[in-house]
mmCIF file of C-alpha atoms in Angstrom:
data_model
loop_
_atom_site.group_PDB
_atom_site.id
_atom_site.type_symbol
_atom_site.label_atom_id
_atom_site.label_comp_id
_atom_site.label_asym_id
_atom_site.label_seq_id
_atom_site.Cartn_x
_atom_site.Cartn_y
_atom_site.Cartn_z
ATOM 1 C CA UNK A 6 58.719 60.053 21.429
ATOM 2 C CA UNK A 7 57.481 56.994 19.607
ATOM 3 C CA UNK A 8 60.023 54.873 17.817
ATOM 4 C CA UNK A 9 58.398 55.361 14.350
ATOM 5 C CA UNK A 10 58.676 59.030 14.702
ATOM 6 C CA UNK A 11 62.358 58.898 15.854
ATOM 7 C CA UNK A 12 63.174 56.669 12.842
ATOM 8 C CA UNK A 13 61.423 59.002 10.358
ATOM 9 C CA UNK A 14 62.944 62.249 11.725
ATOM 10 C CA UNK A 15 66.529 61.452 12.613
ATOM 11 C CA UNK A 16 68.301 63.483 10.095
ATOM 12 C CA UNK A 17 71.916 64.405 9.276
ATOM 13 C CA UNK A 18 72.269 67.445 11.553
ATOM 14 C CA UNK A 19 75.407 69.685 10.916
ATOM 15 C CA UNK A 20 74.141 73.002 12.361
ATOM 16 C CA UNK A 21 74.041 73.402 16.035
ATOM 17 C CA UNK A 22 73.110 75.943 18.683
ATOM 18 C CA UNK A 23 75.631 76.889 21.407
ATOM 19 C CA UNK A 24 73.579 75.035 24.083
ATOM 20 C CA UNK A 25 75.969 72.560 25.920
ATOM 21 C CA UNK A 26 75.502 68.912 26.018
ATOM 22 C CA UNK A 27 76.300 67.555 29.509
ATOM 23 C CA UNK A 28 78.153 64.381 30.444
ATOM 24 C CA UNK A 29 74.951 63.296 32.107
ATOM 25 C CA UNK A 30 73.168 63.608 28.780
ATOM 26 C CA UNK A 31 75.809 61.676 26.920
ATOM 27 C CA UNK A 32 75.680 58.940 29.534
ATOM 28 C CA UNK A 33 71.957 58.709 29.171
ATOM 29 C CA UNK A 34 72.270 58.259 25.385
ATOM 30 C CA UNK A 35 75.024 55.659 25.692
ATOM 31 C CA UNK A 36 73.162 53.800 28.345
ATOM 32 C CA UNK A 37 70.461 52.856 25.873
ATOM 33 C CA UNK A 38 72.654 52.692 22.781
ATOM 34 C CA UNK A 39 74.939 50.096 24.264
ATOM 35 C CA UNK A 40 72.282 47.444 23.870
ATOM 36 C CA UNK A 41 72.924 47.436 20.119
ATOM 37 C CA UNK A 42 73.898 44.029 18.768
ATOM 38 C CA UNK A 43 77.378 43.021 17.784
ATOM 39 C CA UNK A 44 78.900 39.860 16.277
ATOM 40 C CA UNK A 45 78.836 37.158 18.871
ATOM 41 C CA UNK A 46 77.943 39.797 21.424
ATOM 42 C CA UNK A 47 81.590 40.573 21.755
ATOM 43 C CA UNK A 48 80.988 44.224 22.107
ATOM 44 C CA UNK A 49 84.137 45.600 20.597
ATOM 45 C CA UNK A 50 82.471 49.102 20.478
ATOM 46 C CA UNK A 51 84.100 52.040 22.068
ATOM 47 C CA UNK A 52 83.371 55.795 22.081
ATOM 48 C CA UNK A 53 85.593 58.809 22.773
ATOM 49 C CA UNK A 54 83.765 61.942 23.922
ATOM 50 C CA UNK A 55 85.675 64.994 22.714
ATOM 51 C CA UNK A 56 85.004 68.540 24.039
ATOM 52 C CA UNK A 57 88.475 70.224 23.896
ATOM 53 C CA UNK A 58 88.288 72.976 21.189
ATOM 54 C CA UNK A 59 91.845 72.278 19.946
ATOM 55 C CA UNK A 60 91.061 68.559 19.516
ATOM 56 C CA UNK A 61 87.904 69.251 17.772
ATOM 57 C CA UNK A 62 89.659 71.692 15.465
ATOM 58 C CA UNK A 63 92.307 69.139 14.620
ATOM 59 C CA UNK A 64 89.565 66.608 13.708
ATOM 60 C CA UNK A 65 88.158 69.239 11.326
ATOM 61 C CA UNK A 66 91.579 69.707 9.868
ATOM 62 C CA UNK A 67 92.049 65.939 9.412
ATOM 63 C CA UNK A 68 88.687 65.867 7.515
ATOM 64 C CA UNK A 69 89.821 68.383 4.877
ATOM 65 C CA UNK A 70 91.931 66.141 2.572
ATOM 66 C CA UNK A 71 89.038 63.668 2.099
ATOM 67 C CA UNK A 72 86.471 66.605 1.865
ATOM 68 C CA UNK A 73 88.521 68.169 -0.944
ATOM 69 C CA UNK A 74 88.689 64.835 -3.001
ATOM 70 C CA UNK A 75 84.932 64.266 -2.184
ATOM 71 C CA UNK A 76 84.027 67.746 -3.454
ATOM 72 C CA UNK A 77 86.245 67.495 -6.574
ATOM 73 C CA UNK A 78 84.660 64.079 -7.512
ATOM 74 C CA UNK A 79 81.152 65.431 -6.999
ATOM 75 C CA UNK A 80 81.885 68.344 -9.303
ATOM 76 C CA UNK A 81 82.873 65.799 -12.069
ATOM 77 C CA UNK A 82 79.565 64.007 -11.581
ATOM 78 C CA UNK A 83 81.226 60.980 -9.956
ATOM 79 C CA UNK A 84 80.082 58.891 -6.986
ATOM 80 C CA UNK A 85 82.705 60.243 -4.467
ATOM 81 C CA UNK A 86 85.208 57.891 -2.780
ATOM 82 C CA UNK A 87 83.720 54.969 -4.787
ATOM 83 C CA UNK A 88 85.994 51.970 -5.131
ATOM 84 C CA UNK A 89 83.997 50.319 -7.971
ATOM 85 C CA UNK A 90 84.085 53.172 -10.389
ATOM 86 C CA UNK A 91 87.630 54.615 -10.919
ATOM 87 C CA UNK A 92 87.924 58.371 -10.438
ATOM 88 C CA UNK A 93 89.285 60.790 -12.972
ATOM 89 C CA UNK A 94 90.149 63.329 -10.419
ATOM 90 C CA UNK A 95 93.897 63.783 -9.956
ATOM 91 C CA UNK A 96 95.681 64.345 -6.609
ATOM 92 C CA UNK A 97 96.560 67.865 -7.870
ATOM 93 C CA UNK A 98 92.929 68.608 -8.702
ATOM 94 C CA UNK A 99 91.729 67.308 -5.377
ATOM 95 C CA UNK A 100 94.330 69.294 -3.436
ATOM 96 C CA UNK A 101 93.310 72.498 -5.259
ATOM 97 C CA UNK A 102 89.567 72.020 -4.483
ATOM 98 C CA UNK A 103 88.051 73.998 -1.700
ATOM 99 C CA UNK A 104 85.400 71.916 0.116
ATOM 100 C CA UNK A 105 82.216 73.412 1.520
ATOM 101 C CA UNK A 106 82.457 74.254 5.260
ATOM 102 C CA UNK A 107 79.493 72.008 6.060
ATOM 103 C CA UNK A 108 81.862 68.980 5.643
ATOM 104 C CA UNK A 109 84.414 70.111 8.216
ATOM 105 C CA UNK A 110 83.261 72.969 10.384
ATOM 106 C CA UNK A 111 80.544 70.920 12.326
ATOM 107 C CA UNK A 112 83.397 69.382 14.384
ATOM 108 C CA UNK A 113 84.461 72.819 15.584
ATOM 109 C CA UNK A 114 80.896 74.112 16.059
ATOM 110 C CA UNK A 115 79.310 71.201 17.839
ATOM 111 C CA UNK A 116 79.478 71.215 21.696
ATOM 112 C CA UNK A 117 80.635 67.623 21.636
ATOM 113 C CA UNK A 118 82.079 65.222 19.153
ATOM 114 C CA UNK A 119 81.826 61.479 19.608
ATOM 115 C CA UNK A 120 84.363 59.320 17.975
ATOM 116 C CA UNK A 121 83.340 55.716 17.551
ATOM 117 C CA UNK A 122 85.951 53.039 17.299
ATOM 118 C CA UNK A 123 85.830 49.228 17.053
ATOM 119 C CA UNK A 124 88.151 46.539 18.304
ATOM 120 C CA UNK A 125 89.020 44.703 15.057
ATOM 121 C CA UNK A 126 90.028 41.640 17.252
ATOM 122 C CA UNK A 127 86.377 41.318 18.263
ATOM 123 C CA UNK A 128 84.631 41.428 14.843
ATOM 124 C CA UNK A 129 83.623 38.604 12.452
ATOM 125 C CA UNK A 130 84.555 39.529 8.888
ATOM 126 C CA UNK A 131 82.514 36.953 6.957
ATOM 127 C CA UNK A 132 83.459 38.710 3.673
ATOM 128 C CA UNK A 133 87.265 38.670 4.168
ATOM 129 C CA UNK A 134 87.889 36.241 1.275
ATOM 130 C CA UNK A 135 85.548 37.990 -1.179
ATOM 131 C CA UNK A 136 86.864 40.011 -4.034
ATOM 132 C CA UNK A 137 85.223 43.244 -3.064
ATOM 133 C CA UNK A 138 85.226 45.915 -0.489
ATOM 134 C CA UNK A 139 84.630 44.561 3.055
ATOM 135 C CA UNK A 140 81.511 45.724 4.798
ATOM 136 C CA UNK A 141 80.454 42.988 7.242
ATOM 137 C CA UNK A 142 82.721 44.157 10.154
ATOM 138 C CA UNK A 143 80.683 47.354 10.281
ATOM 139 C CA UNK A 144 77.757 45.281 11.642
ATOM 140 C CA UNK A 145 79.546 45.276 15.048
ATOM 141 C CA UNK A 146 79.811 48.989 15.302
ATOM 142 C CA UNK A 147 77.272 50.964 13.252
ATOM 143 C CA UNK A 148 74.098 49.703 15.042
ATOM 144 C CA UNK A 149 75.703 51.208 18.246
ATOM 145 C CA UNK A 150 76.318 54.453 16.354
ATOM 146 C CA UNK A 151 72.782 54.651 14.942
ATOM 147 C CA UNK A 152 71.255 53.759 18.417
ATOM 148 C CA UNK A 153 73.126 56.735 19.781
ATOM 149 C CA UNK A 154 71.656 59.005 17.109
ATOM 150 C CA UNK A 155 68.213 57.645 17.702
ATOM 151 C CA UNK A 156 68.594 58.246 21.480
ATOM 152 C CA UNK A 157 69.888 61.687 20.712
ATOM 153 C CA UNK A 158 66.767 62.485 18.623
ATOM 154 C CA UNK A 159 64.549 61.430 21.461
ATOM 155 C CA UNK A 160 66.531 63.859 23.605
ATOM 156 C CA UNK A 161 66.054 66.771 21.202
ATOM 157 C CA UNK A 162 69.617 66.528 19.961
ATOM 158 C CA UNK A 163 70.985 65.779 16.509
ATOM 159 C CA UNK A 164 74.207 64.688 14.796
ATOM 160 C CA UNK A 165 75.444 62.936 11.757
ATOM 161 C CA UNK A 166 77.746 59.951 10.962
ATOM 162 C CA UNK A 167 80.738 61.286 9.195
ATOM 163 C CA UNK A 168 83.833 59.276 7.989
ATOM 164 C CA UNK A 169 85.983 61.884 6.152
ATOM 165 C CA UNK A 170 88.617 61.808 8.972
ATOM 166 C CA UNK A 171 88.906 58.140 8.663
ATOM 167 C CA UNK A 172 90.985 58.791 5.528
ATOM 168 C CA UNK A 173 93.660 60.095 7.859
ATOM 169 C CA UNK A 174 93.106 57.363 10.455
ATOM 170 C CA UNK A 175 96.753 57.139 11.607
ATOM 171 C CA UNK A 176 96.736 60.804 12.535
ATOM 172 C CA UNK A 177 93.342 60.424 14.197
ATOM 173 C CA UNK A 178 94.620 57.541 16.295
ATOM 174 C CA UNK A 179 97.709 59.456 17.332
ATOM 175 C CA UNK A 180 95.544 62.538 18.227
ATOM 176 C CA UNK A 181 93.326 60.469 20.499
ATOM 177 C CA UNK A 182 95.687 57.820 21.767
ATOM 178 C CA UNK A 183 93.769 54.916 20.044
ATOM 179 C CA UNK A 184 95.805 51.769 20.319
ATOM 180 C CA UNK A 185 96.712 49.417 17.452
ATOM 181 C CA UNK A 186 93.991 46.829 16.711
ATOM 182 C CA UNK A 187 91.222 49.479 16.757
ATOM 183 C CA UNK A 188 89.599 51.145 13.675
ATOM 184 C CA UNK A 189 87.931 54.523 13.632
ATOM 185 C CA UNK A 190 84.349 53.962 12.330
ATOM 186 C CA UNK A 191 82.705 57.320 12.676
ATOM 187 C CA UNK A 192 83.189 60.851 13.941
ATOM 188 C CA UNK A 193 79.838 62.280 15.039
ATOM 189 C CA UNK A 194 79.373 66.033 15.907
ATOM 190 C CA UNK A 195 76.457 66.263 18.291
ATOM 191 C CA UNK A 196 74.328 69.038 19.731
ATOM 192 C CA UNK A 197 71.039 70.866 19.699
ATOM 193 C CA UNK A 198 69.843 71.343 16.103
ATOM 194 C CA UNK A 199 69.430 74.917 14.927
ATOM 195 C CA UNK A 200 66.371 73.538 12.944
ATOM 196 C CA UNK A 201 64.706 70.215 13.272
ATOM 197 C CA UNK A 202 63.825 68.628 10.034
ATOM 198 C CA UNK A 203 60.767 66.403 10.010
ATOM 199 C CA UNK A 204 60.071 65.526 6.306
ATOM 200 C CA UNK A 205 63.089 63.489 5.014
ATOM 201 C CA UNK A 206 63.437 62.376 1.437
ATOM 202 C CA UNK A 207 63.896 58.666 0.900
ATOM 203 C CA UNK A 208 63.142 56.056 -1.694
ATOM 204 C CA UNK A 209 59.772 54.308 -1.243
ATOM 205 C CA UNK A 210 59.524 50.753 -0.045
ATOM 206 C CA UNK A 211 58.491 49.658 -3.537
ATOM 207 C CA UNK A 212 61.801 51.183 -4.898
ATOM 208 C CA UNK A 213 64.058 49.329 -2.531
ATOM 209 C CA UNK A 214 62.373 45.980 -1.795
ATOM 210 C CA UNK A 215 61.601 43.180 -4.309
ATOM 211 C CA UNK A 216 59.977 39.743 -3.947
ATOM 212 C CA UNK A 217 61.971 36.526 -4.019
ATOM 213 C CA UNK A 218 65.056 37.963 -5.995
ATOM 214 C CA UNK A 219 66.910 41.070 -7.157
ATOM 215 C CA UNK A 220 64.710 42.519 -9.900
ATOM 216 C CA UNK A 221 61.639 40.667 -8.753
ATOM 217 C CA UNK A 222 58.231 42.262 -8.427
ATOM 218 C CA UNK A 223 58.204 45.324 -6.088
ATOM 219 C CA UNK A 224 57.125 44.630 -2.594
ATOM 220 C CA UNK A 225 53.838 46.430 -1.837
ATOM 221 C CA UNK A 226 51.260 46.120 0.803
ATOM 222 C CA UNK A 227 48.456 45.487 -1.710
#
């Protein structure tokens, strides 16, 4: 598969067949994904391969509280889990909301779940002194996660980056024996897609790229 095709057709897959994914296949994906860049090439990225049904079920359960709040905020027309815009959703309202199964059940149904973690002692947080949400540390883990999904696409597999369980990170760390100093970055259900999407909806280049400054002329190839 050409790289262009893989980049255009790697979608957020949440529905899987019951076809197993072997350790050999996972090793093949990670063999190429591991060449992703990281800050200072310190390579603090780690991944836990989860197959045990009970553990996958617990990951699904740990995703429920965040999924409830996410769903309640969407119903109110809010941008869910956003730290810039305060939410009007109360704790009671969130707790009473039933989230759609697509947010939690893929962890149970996928043949394998990959939990990506990062050594916080190995990342460079250039935004640590800024008065905003920190995002820079993710540059040392998410390229590895996305490389894994691109490699999975080439192999005919699919998955999606999920972060709902991270809201319960202490419990996730206890469940998986993750030591202090590591952060959970993504929980990725992985398997053979029931249906492969090929036409993804994204903003055009002209809508996301401008010349010279924010709000400048739209970048076009003309």
